[in-house]
mmCIF file of C-alpha atoms in Angstrom:
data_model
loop_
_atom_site.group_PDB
_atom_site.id
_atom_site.type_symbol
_atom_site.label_atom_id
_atom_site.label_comp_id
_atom_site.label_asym_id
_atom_site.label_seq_id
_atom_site.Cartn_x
_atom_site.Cartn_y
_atom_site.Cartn_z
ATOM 1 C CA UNK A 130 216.309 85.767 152.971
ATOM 2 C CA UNK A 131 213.135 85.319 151.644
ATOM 3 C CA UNK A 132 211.041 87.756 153.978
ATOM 4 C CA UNK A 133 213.032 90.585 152.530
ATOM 5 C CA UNK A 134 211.920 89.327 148.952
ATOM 6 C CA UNK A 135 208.362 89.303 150.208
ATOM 7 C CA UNK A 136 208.877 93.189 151.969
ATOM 8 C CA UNK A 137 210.696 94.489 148.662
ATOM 9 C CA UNK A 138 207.601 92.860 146.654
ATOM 10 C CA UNK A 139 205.374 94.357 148.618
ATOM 11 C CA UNK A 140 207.161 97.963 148.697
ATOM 12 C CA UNK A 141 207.386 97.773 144.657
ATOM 13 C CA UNK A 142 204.279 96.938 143.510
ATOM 14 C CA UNK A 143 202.098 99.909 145.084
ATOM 15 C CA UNK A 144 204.953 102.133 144.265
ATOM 16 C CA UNK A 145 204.812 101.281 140.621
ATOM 17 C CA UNK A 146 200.948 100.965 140.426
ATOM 18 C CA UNK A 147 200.544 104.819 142.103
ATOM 19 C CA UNK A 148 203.715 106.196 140.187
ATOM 20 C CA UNK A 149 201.841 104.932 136.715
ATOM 21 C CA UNK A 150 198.372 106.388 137.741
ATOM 22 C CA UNK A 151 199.792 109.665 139.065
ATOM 23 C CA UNK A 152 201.594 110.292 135.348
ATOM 24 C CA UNK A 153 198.653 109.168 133.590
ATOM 25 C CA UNK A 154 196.249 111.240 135.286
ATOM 26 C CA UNK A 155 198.508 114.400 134.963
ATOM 27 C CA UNK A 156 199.474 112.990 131.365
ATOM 28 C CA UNK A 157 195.721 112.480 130.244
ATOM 29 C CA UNK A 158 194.047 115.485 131.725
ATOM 30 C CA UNK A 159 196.494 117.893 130.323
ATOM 31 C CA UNK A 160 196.162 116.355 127.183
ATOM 32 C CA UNK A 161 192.823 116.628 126.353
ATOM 33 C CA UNK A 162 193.026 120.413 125.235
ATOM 34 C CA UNK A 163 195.550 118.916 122.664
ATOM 35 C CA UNK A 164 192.873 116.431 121.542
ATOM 36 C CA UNK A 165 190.266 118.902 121.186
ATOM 37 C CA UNK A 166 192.573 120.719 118.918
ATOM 38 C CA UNK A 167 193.211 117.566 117.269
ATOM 39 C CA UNK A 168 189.829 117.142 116.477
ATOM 40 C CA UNK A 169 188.666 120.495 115.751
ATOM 41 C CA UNK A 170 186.723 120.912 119.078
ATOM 42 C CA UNK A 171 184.210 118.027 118.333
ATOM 43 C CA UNK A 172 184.356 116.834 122.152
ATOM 44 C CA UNK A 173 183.357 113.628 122.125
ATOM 45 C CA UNK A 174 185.508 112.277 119.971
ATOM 46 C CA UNK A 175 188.205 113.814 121.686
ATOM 47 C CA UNK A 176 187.163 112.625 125.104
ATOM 48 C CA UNK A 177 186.672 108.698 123.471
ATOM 49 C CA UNK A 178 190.270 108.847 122.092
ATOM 50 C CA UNK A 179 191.940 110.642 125.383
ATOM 51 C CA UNK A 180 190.541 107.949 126.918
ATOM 52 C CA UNK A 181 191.206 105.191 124.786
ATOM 53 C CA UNK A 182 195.002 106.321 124.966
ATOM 54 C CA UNK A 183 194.643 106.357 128.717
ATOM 55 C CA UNK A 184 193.758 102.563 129.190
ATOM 56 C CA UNK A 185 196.641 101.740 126.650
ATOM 57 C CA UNK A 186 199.254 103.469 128.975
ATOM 58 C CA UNK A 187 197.376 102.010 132.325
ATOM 59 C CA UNK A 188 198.009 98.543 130.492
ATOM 60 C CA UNK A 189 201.122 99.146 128.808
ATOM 61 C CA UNK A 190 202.950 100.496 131.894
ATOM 62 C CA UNK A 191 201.386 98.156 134.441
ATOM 63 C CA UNK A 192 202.154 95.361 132.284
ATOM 64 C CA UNK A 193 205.621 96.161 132.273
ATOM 65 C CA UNK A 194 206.153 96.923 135.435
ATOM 66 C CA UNK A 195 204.405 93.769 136.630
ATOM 67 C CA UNK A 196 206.655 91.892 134.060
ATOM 68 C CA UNK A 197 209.795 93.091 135.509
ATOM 69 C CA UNK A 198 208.692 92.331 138.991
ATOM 70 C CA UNK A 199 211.018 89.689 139.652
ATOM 71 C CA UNK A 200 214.218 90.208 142.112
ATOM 72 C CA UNK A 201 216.751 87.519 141.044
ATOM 73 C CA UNK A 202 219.464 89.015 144.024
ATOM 74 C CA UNK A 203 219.641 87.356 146.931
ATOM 75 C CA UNK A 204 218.628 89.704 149.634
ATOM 76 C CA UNK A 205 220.535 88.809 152.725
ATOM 77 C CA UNK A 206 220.723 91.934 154.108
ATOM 78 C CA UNK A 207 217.795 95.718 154.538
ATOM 79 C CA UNK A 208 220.628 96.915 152.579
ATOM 80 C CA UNK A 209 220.825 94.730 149.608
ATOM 81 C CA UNK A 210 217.050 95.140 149.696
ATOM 82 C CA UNK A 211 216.832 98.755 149.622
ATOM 83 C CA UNK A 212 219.574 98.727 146.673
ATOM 84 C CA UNK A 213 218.026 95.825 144.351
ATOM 85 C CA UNK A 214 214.339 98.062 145.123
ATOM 86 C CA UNK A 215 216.086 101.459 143.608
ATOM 87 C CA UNK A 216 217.560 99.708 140.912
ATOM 88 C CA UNK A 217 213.712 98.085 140.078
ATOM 89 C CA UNK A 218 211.803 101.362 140.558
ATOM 90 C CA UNK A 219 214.735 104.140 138.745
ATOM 91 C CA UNK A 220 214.471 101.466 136.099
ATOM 92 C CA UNK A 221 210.723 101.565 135.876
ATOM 93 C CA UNK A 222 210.747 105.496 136.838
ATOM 94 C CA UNK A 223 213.120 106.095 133.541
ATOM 95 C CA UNK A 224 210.909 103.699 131.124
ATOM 96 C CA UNK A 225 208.180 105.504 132.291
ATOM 97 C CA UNK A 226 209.474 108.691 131.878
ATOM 98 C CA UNK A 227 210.310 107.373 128.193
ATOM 99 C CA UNK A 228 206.652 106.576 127.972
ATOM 100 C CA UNK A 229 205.385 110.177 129.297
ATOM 101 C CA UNK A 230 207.611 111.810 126.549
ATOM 102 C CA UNK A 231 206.396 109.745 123.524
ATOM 103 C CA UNK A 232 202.857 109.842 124.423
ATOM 104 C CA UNK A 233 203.793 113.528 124.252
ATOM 105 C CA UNK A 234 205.549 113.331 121.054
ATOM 106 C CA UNK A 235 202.396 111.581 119.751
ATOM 107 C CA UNK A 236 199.928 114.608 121.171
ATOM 108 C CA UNK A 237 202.226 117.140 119.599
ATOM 109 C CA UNK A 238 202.866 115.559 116.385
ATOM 110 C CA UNK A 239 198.331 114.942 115.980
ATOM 111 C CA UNK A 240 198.187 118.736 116.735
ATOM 112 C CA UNK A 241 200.441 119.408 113.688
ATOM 113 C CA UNK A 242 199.179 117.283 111.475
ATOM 114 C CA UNK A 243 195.705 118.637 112.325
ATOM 115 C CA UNK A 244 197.338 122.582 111.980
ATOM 116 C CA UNK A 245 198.645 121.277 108.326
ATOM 117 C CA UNK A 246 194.654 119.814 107.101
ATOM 118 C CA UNK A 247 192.971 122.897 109.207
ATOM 119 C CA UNK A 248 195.562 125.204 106.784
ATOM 120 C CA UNK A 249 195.178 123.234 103.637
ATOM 121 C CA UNK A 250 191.803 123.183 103.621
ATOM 122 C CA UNK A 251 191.515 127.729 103.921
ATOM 123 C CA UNK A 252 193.556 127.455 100.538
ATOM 124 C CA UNK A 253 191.742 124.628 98.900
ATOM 125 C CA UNK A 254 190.774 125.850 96.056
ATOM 126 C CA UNK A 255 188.169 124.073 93.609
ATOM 127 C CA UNK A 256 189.790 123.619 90.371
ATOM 128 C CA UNK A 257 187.493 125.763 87.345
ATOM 129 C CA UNK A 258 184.871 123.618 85.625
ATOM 130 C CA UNK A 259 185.791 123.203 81.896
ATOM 131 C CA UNK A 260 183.406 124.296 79.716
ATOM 132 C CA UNK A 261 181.984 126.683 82.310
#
């Protein structure tokens, strides 16, 4: 039936557009004090690059989720509706999931890098001048 395409349409797209900005914003605003770190506390640049990272989920996720948007079932019945929509939004709930923990892996993985220079750097030492 072609209503019930419509309704499930209609039922999946806010559900994926306010499951992707929920996890971003609780993604994004926890992860600025990781950024800061990151940068050594220079602010701005963290801010610019927490947001930067921000859009690139919004798009990345959205994009997805609108590409996958399509029900190919025939939806005869509320039932077969209500089973093709959990099937559509676990699918997009697990990839975005996926998503969360990378970005994650990516925030951790800066901070460590950025532990390694900050620690480097205290035992730098200036090789002696010859002839000095």
């Amino acid at each position: 039936m072609k209503d019930l395409i419509v309704i499930a349409y209609l039922v999946y797209l806010p559900v994926v557009i306010l499951l992707t900005l929920y996890v971003a914003h609780s993604l994004f605003r926890n992860s600025l004090v990781y950024m800061k770190d990151i940068f050594n506390g220079r602010d701005e640049i963290a801010v610019a690059t927490n947001t930067l990272f921000k859009i690139g989920f919004y798009l990345l996720n959205l994009g997805f989720g609108l590409y996958i948007l399509e029900i190919t079932r025939h939806l005869e019945t509320t039932q077969a509706a209500i089973e093709a929509l959990s099937v559509k939004i676990g699918g997009f709930s697990i990839y975005l999931g996926l998503m969360l923990f990378f970005n994650l892996y990516l925030f951790f993985r800066g901070k460590k890098v950025a532990r390694q220079k900050r620690i480097g750097a205290q035992f730098n030492v200036q090789p002696p001048v010859p002839g000095a």
